[in-house]
PDB file of C-alpha atoms in Angstrom:
ATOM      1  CA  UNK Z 110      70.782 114.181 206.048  1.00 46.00           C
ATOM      2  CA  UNK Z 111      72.733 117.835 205.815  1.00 45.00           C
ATOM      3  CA  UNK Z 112      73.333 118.785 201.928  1.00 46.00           C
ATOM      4  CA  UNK Z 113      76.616 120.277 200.942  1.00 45.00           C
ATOM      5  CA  UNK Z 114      77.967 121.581 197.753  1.00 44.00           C
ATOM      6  CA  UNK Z 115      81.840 121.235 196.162  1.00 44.00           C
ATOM      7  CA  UNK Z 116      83.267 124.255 194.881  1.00 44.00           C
ATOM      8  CA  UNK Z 117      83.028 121.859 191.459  1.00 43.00           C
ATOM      9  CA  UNK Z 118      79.267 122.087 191.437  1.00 46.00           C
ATOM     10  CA  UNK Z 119      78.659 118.721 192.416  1.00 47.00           C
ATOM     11  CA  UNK Z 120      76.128 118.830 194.880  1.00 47.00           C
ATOM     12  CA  UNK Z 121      76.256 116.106 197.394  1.00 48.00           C
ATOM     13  CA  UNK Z 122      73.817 114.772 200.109  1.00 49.00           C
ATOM     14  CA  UNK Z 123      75.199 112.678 202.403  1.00 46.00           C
ATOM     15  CA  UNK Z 124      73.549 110.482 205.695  1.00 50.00           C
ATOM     16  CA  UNK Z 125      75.841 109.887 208.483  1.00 48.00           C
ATOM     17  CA  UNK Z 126      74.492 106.761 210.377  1.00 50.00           C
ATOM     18  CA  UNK Z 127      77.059 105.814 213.002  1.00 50.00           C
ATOM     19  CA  UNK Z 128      80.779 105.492 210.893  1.00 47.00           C
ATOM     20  CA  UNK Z 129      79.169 104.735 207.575  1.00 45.00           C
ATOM     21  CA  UNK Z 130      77.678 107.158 205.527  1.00 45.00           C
ATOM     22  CA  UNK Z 131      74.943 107.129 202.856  1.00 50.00           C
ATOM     23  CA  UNK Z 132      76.482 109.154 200.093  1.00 45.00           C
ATOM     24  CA  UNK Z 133      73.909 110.761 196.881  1.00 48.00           C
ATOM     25  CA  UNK Z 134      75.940 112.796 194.434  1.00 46.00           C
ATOM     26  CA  UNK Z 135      74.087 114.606 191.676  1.00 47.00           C
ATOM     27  CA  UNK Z 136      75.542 116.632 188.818  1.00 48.00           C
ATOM     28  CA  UNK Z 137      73.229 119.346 187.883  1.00 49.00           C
ATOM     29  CA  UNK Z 138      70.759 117.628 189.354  1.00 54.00           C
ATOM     30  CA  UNK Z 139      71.882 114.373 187.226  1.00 56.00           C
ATOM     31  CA  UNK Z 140      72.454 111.198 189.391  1.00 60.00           C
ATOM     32  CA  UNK Z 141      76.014 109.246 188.980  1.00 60.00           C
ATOM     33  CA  UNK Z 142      74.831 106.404 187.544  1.00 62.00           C
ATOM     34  CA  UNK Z 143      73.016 108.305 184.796  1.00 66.00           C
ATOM     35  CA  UNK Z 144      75.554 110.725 184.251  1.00 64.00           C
ATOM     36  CA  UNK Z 145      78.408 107.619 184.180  1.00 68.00           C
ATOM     37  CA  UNK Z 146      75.954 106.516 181.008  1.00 69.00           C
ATOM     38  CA  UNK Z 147      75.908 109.809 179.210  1.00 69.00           C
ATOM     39  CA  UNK Z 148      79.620 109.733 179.773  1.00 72.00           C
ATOM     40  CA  UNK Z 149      80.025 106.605 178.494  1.00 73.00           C
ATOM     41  CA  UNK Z 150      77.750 107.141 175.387  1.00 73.00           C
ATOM     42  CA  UNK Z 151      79.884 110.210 174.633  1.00 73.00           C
ATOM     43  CA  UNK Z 152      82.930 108.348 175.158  1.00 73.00           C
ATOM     44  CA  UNK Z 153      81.977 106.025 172.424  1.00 74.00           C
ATOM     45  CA  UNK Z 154      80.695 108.806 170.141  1.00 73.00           C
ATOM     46  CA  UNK Z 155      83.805 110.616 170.351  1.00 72.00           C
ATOM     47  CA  UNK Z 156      85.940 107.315 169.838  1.00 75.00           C
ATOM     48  CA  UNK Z 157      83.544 106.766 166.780  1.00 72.00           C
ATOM     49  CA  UNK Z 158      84.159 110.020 165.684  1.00 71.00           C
ATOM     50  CA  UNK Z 159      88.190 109.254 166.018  1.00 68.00           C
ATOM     51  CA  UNK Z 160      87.935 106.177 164.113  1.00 74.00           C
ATOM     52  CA  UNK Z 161      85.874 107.509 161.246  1.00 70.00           C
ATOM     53  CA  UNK Z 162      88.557 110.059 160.355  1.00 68.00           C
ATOM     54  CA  UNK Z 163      91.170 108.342 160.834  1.00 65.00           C
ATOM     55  CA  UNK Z 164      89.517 105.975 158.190  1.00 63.00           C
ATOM     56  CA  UNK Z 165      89.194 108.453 155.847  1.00 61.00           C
ATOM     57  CA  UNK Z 166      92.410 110.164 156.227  1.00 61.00           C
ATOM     58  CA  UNK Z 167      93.801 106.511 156.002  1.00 56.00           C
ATOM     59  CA  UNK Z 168      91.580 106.576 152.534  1.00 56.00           C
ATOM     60  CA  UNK Z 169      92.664 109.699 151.249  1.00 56.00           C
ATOM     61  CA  UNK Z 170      96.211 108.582 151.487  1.00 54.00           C
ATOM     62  CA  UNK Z 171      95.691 104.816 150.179  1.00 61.00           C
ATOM     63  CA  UNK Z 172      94.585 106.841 147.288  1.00 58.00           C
ATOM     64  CA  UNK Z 173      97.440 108.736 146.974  1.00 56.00           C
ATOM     65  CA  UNK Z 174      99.531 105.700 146.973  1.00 65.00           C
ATOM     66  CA  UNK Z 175      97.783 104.029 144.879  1.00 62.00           C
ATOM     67  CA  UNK Z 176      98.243 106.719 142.024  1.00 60.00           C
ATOM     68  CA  UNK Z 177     101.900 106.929 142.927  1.00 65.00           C
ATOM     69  CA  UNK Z 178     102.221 103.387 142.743  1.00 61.00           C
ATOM     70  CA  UNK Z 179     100.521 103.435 139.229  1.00 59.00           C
ATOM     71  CA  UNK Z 180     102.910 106.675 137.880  1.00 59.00           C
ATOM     72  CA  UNK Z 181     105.840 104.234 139.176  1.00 61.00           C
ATOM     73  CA  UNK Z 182     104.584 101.103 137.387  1.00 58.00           C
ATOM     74  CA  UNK Z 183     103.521 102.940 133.990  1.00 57.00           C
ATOM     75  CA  UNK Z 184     106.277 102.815 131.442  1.00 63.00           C
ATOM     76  CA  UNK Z 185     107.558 105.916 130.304  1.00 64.00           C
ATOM     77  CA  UNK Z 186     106.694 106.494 127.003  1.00 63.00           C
ATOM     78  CA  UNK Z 187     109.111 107.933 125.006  1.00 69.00           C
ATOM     79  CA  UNK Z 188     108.813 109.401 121.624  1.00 67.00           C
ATOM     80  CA  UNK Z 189     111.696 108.263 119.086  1.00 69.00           C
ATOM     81  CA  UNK Z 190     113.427 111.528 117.843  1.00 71.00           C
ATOM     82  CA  UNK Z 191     113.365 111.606 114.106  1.00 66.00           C
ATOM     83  CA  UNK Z 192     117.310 111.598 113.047  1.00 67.00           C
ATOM     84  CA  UNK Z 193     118.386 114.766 111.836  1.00 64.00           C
ATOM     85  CA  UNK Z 194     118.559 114.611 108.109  1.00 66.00           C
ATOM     86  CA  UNK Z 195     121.982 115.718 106.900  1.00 66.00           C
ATOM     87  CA  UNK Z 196     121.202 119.070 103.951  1.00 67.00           C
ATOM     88  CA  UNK Z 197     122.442 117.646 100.863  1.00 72.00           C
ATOM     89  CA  UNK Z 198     124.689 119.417  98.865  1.00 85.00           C
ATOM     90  CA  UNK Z 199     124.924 120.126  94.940  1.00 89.00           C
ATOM     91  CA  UNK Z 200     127.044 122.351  92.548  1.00 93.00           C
ATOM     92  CA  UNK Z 201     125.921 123.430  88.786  1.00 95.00           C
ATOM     93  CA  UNK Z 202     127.552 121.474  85.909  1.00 96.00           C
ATOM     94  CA  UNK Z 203     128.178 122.389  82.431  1.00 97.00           C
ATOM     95  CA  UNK Z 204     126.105 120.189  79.988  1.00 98.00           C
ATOM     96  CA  UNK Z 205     126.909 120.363  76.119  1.00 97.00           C
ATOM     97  CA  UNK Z 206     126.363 118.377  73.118  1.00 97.00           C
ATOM     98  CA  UNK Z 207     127.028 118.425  69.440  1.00 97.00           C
ATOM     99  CA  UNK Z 208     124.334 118.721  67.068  1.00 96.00           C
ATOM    100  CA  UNK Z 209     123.806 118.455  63.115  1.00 96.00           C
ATOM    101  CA  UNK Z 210     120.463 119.759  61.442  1.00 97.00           C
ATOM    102  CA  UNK Z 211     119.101 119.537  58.401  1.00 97.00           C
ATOM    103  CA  UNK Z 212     115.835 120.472  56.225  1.00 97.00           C
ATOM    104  CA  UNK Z 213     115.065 121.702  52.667  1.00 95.00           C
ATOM    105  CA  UNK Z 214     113.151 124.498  50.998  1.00 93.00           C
ATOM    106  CA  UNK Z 215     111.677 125.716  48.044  1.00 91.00           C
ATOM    107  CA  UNK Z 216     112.537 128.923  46.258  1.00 91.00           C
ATOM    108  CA  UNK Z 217     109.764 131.040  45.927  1.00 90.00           C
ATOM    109  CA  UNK Z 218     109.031 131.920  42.318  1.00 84.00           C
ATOM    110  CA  UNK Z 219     111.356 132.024  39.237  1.00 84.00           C
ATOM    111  CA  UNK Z 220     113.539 135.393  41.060  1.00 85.00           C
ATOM    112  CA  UNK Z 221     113.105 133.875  44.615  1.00 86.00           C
ATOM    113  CA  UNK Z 222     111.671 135.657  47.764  1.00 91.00           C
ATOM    114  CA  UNK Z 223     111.857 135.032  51.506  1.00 93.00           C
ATOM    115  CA  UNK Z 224     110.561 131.585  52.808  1.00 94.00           C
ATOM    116  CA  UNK Z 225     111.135 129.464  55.643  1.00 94.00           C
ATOM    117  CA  UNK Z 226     112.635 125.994  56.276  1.00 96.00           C
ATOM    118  CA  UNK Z 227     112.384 123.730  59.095  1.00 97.00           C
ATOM    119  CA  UNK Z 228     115.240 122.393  60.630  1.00 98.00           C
ATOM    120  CA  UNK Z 229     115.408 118.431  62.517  1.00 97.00           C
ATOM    121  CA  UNK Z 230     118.101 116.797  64.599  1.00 96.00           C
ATOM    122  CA  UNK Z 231     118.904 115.165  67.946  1.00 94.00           C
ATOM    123  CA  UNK Z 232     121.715 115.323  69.775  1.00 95.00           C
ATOM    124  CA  UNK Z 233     122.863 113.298  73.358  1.00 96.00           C
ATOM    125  CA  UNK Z 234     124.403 116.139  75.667  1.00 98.00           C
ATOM    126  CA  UNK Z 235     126.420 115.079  79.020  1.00 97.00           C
ATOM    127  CA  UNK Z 236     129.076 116.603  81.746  1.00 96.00           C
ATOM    128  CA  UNK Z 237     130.682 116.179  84.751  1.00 94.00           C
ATOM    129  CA  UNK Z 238     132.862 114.032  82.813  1.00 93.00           C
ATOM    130  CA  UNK Z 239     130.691 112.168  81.286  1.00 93.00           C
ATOM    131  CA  UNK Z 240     128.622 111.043  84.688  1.00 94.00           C
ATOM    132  CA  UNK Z 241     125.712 113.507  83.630  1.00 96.00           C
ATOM    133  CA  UNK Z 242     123.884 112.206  80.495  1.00 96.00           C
ATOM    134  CA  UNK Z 243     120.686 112.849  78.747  1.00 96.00           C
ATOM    135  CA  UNK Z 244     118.810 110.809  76.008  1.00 92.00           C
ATOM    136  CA  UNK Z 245     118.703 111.556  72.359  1.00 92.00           C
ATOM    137  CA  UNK Z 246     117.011 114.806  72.553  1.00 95.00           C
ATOM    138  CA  UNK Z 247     114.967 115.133  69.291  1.00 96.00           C
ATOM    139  CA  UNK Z 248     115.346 119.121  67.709  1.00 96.00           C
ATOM    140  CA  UNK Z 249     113.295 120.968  65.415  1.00 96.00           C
ATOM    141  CA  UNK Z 250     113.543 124.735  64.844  1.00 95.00           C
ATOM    142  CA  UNK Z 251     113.164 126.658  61.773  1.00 94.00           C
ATOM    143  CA  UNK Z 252     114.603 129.786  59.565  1.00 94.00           C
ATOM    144  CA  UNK Z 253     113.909 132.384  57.817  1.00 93.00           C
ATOM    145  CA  UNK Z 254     115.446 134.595  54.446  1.00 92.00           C
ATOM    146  CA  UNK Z 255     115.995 135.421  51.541  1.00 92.00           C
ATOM    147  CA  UNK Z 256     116.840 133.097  48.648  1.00 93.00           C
ATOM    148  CA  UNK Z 257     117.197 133.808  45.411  1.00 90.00           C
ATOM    149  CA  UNK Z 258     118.535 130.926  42.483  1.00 88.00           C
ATOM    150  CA  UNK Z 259     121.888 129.913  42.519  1.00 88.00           C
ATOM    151  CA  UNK Z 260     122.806 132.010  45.538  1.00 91.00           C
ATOM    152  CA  UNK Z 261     125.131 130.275  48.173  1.00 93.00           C
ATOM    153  CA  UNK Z 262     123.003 130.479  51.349  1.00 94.00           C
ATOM    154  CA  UNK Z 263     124.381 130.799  54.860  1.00 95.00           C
ATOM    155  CA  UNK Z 264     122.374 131.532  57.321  1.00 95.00           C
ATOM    156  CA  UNK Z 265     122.547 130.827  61.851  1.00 95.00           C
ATOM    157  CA  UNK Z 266     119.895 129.142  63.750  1.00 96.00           C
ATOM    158  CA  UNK Z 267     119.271 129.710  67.896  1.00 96.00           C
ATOM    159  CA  UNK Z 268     117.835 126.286  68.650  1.00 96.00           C
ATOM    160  CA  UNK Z 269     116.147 126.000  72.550  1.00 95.00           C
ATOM    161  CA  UNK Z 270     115.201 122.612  73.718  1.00 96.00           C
ATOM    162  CA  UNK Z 271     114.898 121.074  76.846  1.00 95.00           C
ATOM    163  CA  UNK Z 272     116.986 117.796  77.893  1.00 97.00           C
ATOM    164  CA  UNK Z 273     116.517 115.631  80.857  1.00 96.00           C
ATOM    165  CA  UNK Z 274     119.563 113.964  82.628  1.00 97.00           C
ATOM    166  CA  UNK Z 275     120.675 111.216  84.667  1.00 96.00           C
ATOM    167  CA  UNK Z 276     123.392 110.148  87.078  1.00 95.00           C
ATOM    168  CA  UNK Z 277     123.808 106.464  87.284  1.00 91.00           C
ATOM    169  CA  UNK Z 278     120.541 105.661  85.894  1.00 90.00           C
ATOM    170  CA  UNK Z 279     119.026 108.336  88.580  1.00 93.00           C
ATOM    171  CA  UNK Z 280     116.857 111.467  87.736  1.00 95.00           C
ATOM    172  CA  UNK Z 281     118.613 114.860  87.905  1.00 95.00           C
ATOM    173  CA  UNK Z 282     116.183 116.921  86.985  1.00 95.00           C
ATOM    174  CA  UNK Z 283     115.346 119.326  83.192  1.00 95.00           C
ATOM    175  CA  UNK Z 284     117.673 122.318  81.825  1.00 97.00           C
ATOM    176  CA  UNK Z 285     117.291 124.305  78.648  1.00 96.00           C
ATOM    177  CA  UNK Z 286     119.977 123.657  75.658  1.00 97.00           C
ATOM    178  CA  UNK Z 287     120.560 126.320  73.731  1.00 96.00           C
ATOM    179  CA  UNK Z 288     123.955 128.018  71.256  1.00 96.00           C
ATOM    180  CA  UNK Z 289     124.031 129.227  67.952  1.00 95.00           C
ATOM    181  CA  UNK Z 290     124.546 127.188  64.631  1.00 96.00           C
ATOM    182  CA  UNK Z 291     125.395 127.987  61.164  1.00 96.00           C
ATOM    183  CA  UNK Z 292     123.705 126.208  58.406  1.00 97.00           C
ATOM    184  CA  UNK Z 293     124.238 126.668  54.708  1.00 96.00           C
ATOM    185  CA  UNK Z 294     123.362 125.534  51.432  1.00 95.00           C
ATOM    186  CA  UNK Z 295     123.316 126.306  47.358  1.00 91.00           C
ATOM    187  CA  UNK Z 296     119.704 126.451  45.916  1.00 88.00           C
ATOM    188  CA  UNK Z 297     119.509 125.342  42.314  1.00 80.00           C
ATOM    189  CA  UNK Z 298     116.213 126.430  40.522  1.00 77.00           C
ATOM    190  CA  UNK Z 299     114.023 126.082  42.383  1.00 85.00           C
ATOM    191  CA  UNK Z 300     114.662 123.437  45.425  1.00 88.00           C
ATOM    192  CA  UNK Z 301     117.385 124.177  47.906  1.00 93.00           C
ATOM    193  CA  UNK Z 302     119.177 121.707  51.134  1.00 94.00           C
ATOM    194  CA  UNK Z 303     120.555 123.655  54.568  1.00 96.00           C
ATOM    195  CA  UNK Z 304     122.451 121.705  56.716  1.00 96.00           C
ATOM    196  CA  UNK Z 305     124.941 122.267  59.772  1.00 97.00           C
ATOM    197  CA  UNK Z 306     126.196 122.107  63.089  1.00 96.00           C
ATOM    198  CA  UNK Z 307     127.442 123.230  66.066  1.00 96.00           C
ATOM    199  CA  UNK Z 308     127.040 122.410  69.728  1.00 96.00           C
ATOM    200  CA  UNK Z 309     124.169 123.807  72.427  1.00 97.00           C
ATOM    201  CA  UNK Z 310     125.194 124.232  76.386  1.00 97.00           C
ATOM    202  CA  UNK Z 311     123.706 124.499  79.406  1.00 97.00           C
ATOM    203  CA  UNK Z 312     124.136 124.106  83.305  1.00 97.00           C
ATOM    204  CA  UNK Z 313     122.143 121.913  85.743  1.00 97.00           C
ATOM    205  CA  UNK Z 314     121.711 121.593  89.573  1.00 96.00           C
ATOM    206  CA  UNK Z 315     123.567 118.314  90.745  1.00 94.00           C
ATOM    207  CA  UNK Z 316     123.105 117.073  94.361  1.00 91.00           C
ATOM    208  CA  UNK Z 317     126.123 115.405  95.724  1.00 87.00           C
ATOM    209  CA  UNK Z 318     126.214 111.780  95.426  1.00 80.00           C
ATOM    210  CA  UNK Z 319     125.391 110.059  99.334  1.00 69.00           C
TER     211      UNK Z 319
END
């Protein structure tokens, strides 16, 4: 038997026995049939190797398609815009009313003196026409002077109350009254009456009607 060796490294022994031959091959030393086993067993290791990730890769995107398939079936939720509220608009109107008082005093002593008297009323004050009312707005103020007996008295008073008004049985909101008014009256004695009138004014925010 006469060895001889491929330039691959397989080394090869071969027995030449008439025109057959008896043909060993090694690799490395390895027989063929051995190293057709460890070929095969690598084979399959790589092929497992293959399979596995191309199982996980097939994973990774079953994932992925499985959260775009739940973005496309989730309703969009949409948050309802709040309308834009229109600014109301308003203008000041002149309120006014007419109102009487009245009160009596006492004359100090039998020459007179200075002494005070408290005044009552109520008055109902509206404008715009007539749209902007108030209720019966009750008064009381007072004044002051000098009196003497059978001396014509005439004397002004600077009432300041506050009114509330309505619009079509709606709140409008408080304003201040106020004006000058002349009372007068002719003590005997030693008792006196004042009485008079006049009218008080103001102005008050209205908001346009919607």
């Amino acid at each position: 038997m006469s060895p001889a060796v491929d330039p691959g490294g397989l080394f090869i022994c071969y027995k030449k026995t008439g025109r057959a031959a008896d043909v060993t091959a090694f690799w490395y030393n390895i027989p063929i049939d051995r190293m057709e086993g460890i070929m095969r067993k690598i084979f399959l290791a790589l092929t497992a190797l293959f399979i596995a990730a191309q199982a996980v890769q097939a994973a990774e995107l079953s994932f992925a398609d499985q959260l775009l398939q739940i973005k496309a079936a989730a309703p969009e939720v949409q948050v309802p815009e709040a309308p834009a509220k229109r600014a109301k608009l308003g203008r000041y109107v002149q309120v006014s009313g007419y109102v009487s008082l009245n009160g009596n005093g006492w004359v100090p002593g039998q020459d007179g003196g200075f002494t005070s008297v408290n005044l009552t009323g109520s008055a109902t004050f509206s404008g715009d026409g007539g749209k902007v009312t108030s209720n019966y707005t009750y008064i009381n103020t007072s004044v002051s002077m000098w009196v003497r007996p059978n001396q014509y008295i005439f004397q002004s008073v600077y009432p300041n109350v506050y009114a509330t008004f309505y619009r079509n049985g709606k709140l409008v909101g408080s304003t201040s009254m106020s004006g000058s008014i002349s009372v007068s009256g002719w003590p005997s004695t030693s008792f006196f009456s004042l009485s008079g009138s006049g009218y008080l004014s103001g102005s008050i925010y209205v908001e346009d009607e919607e």
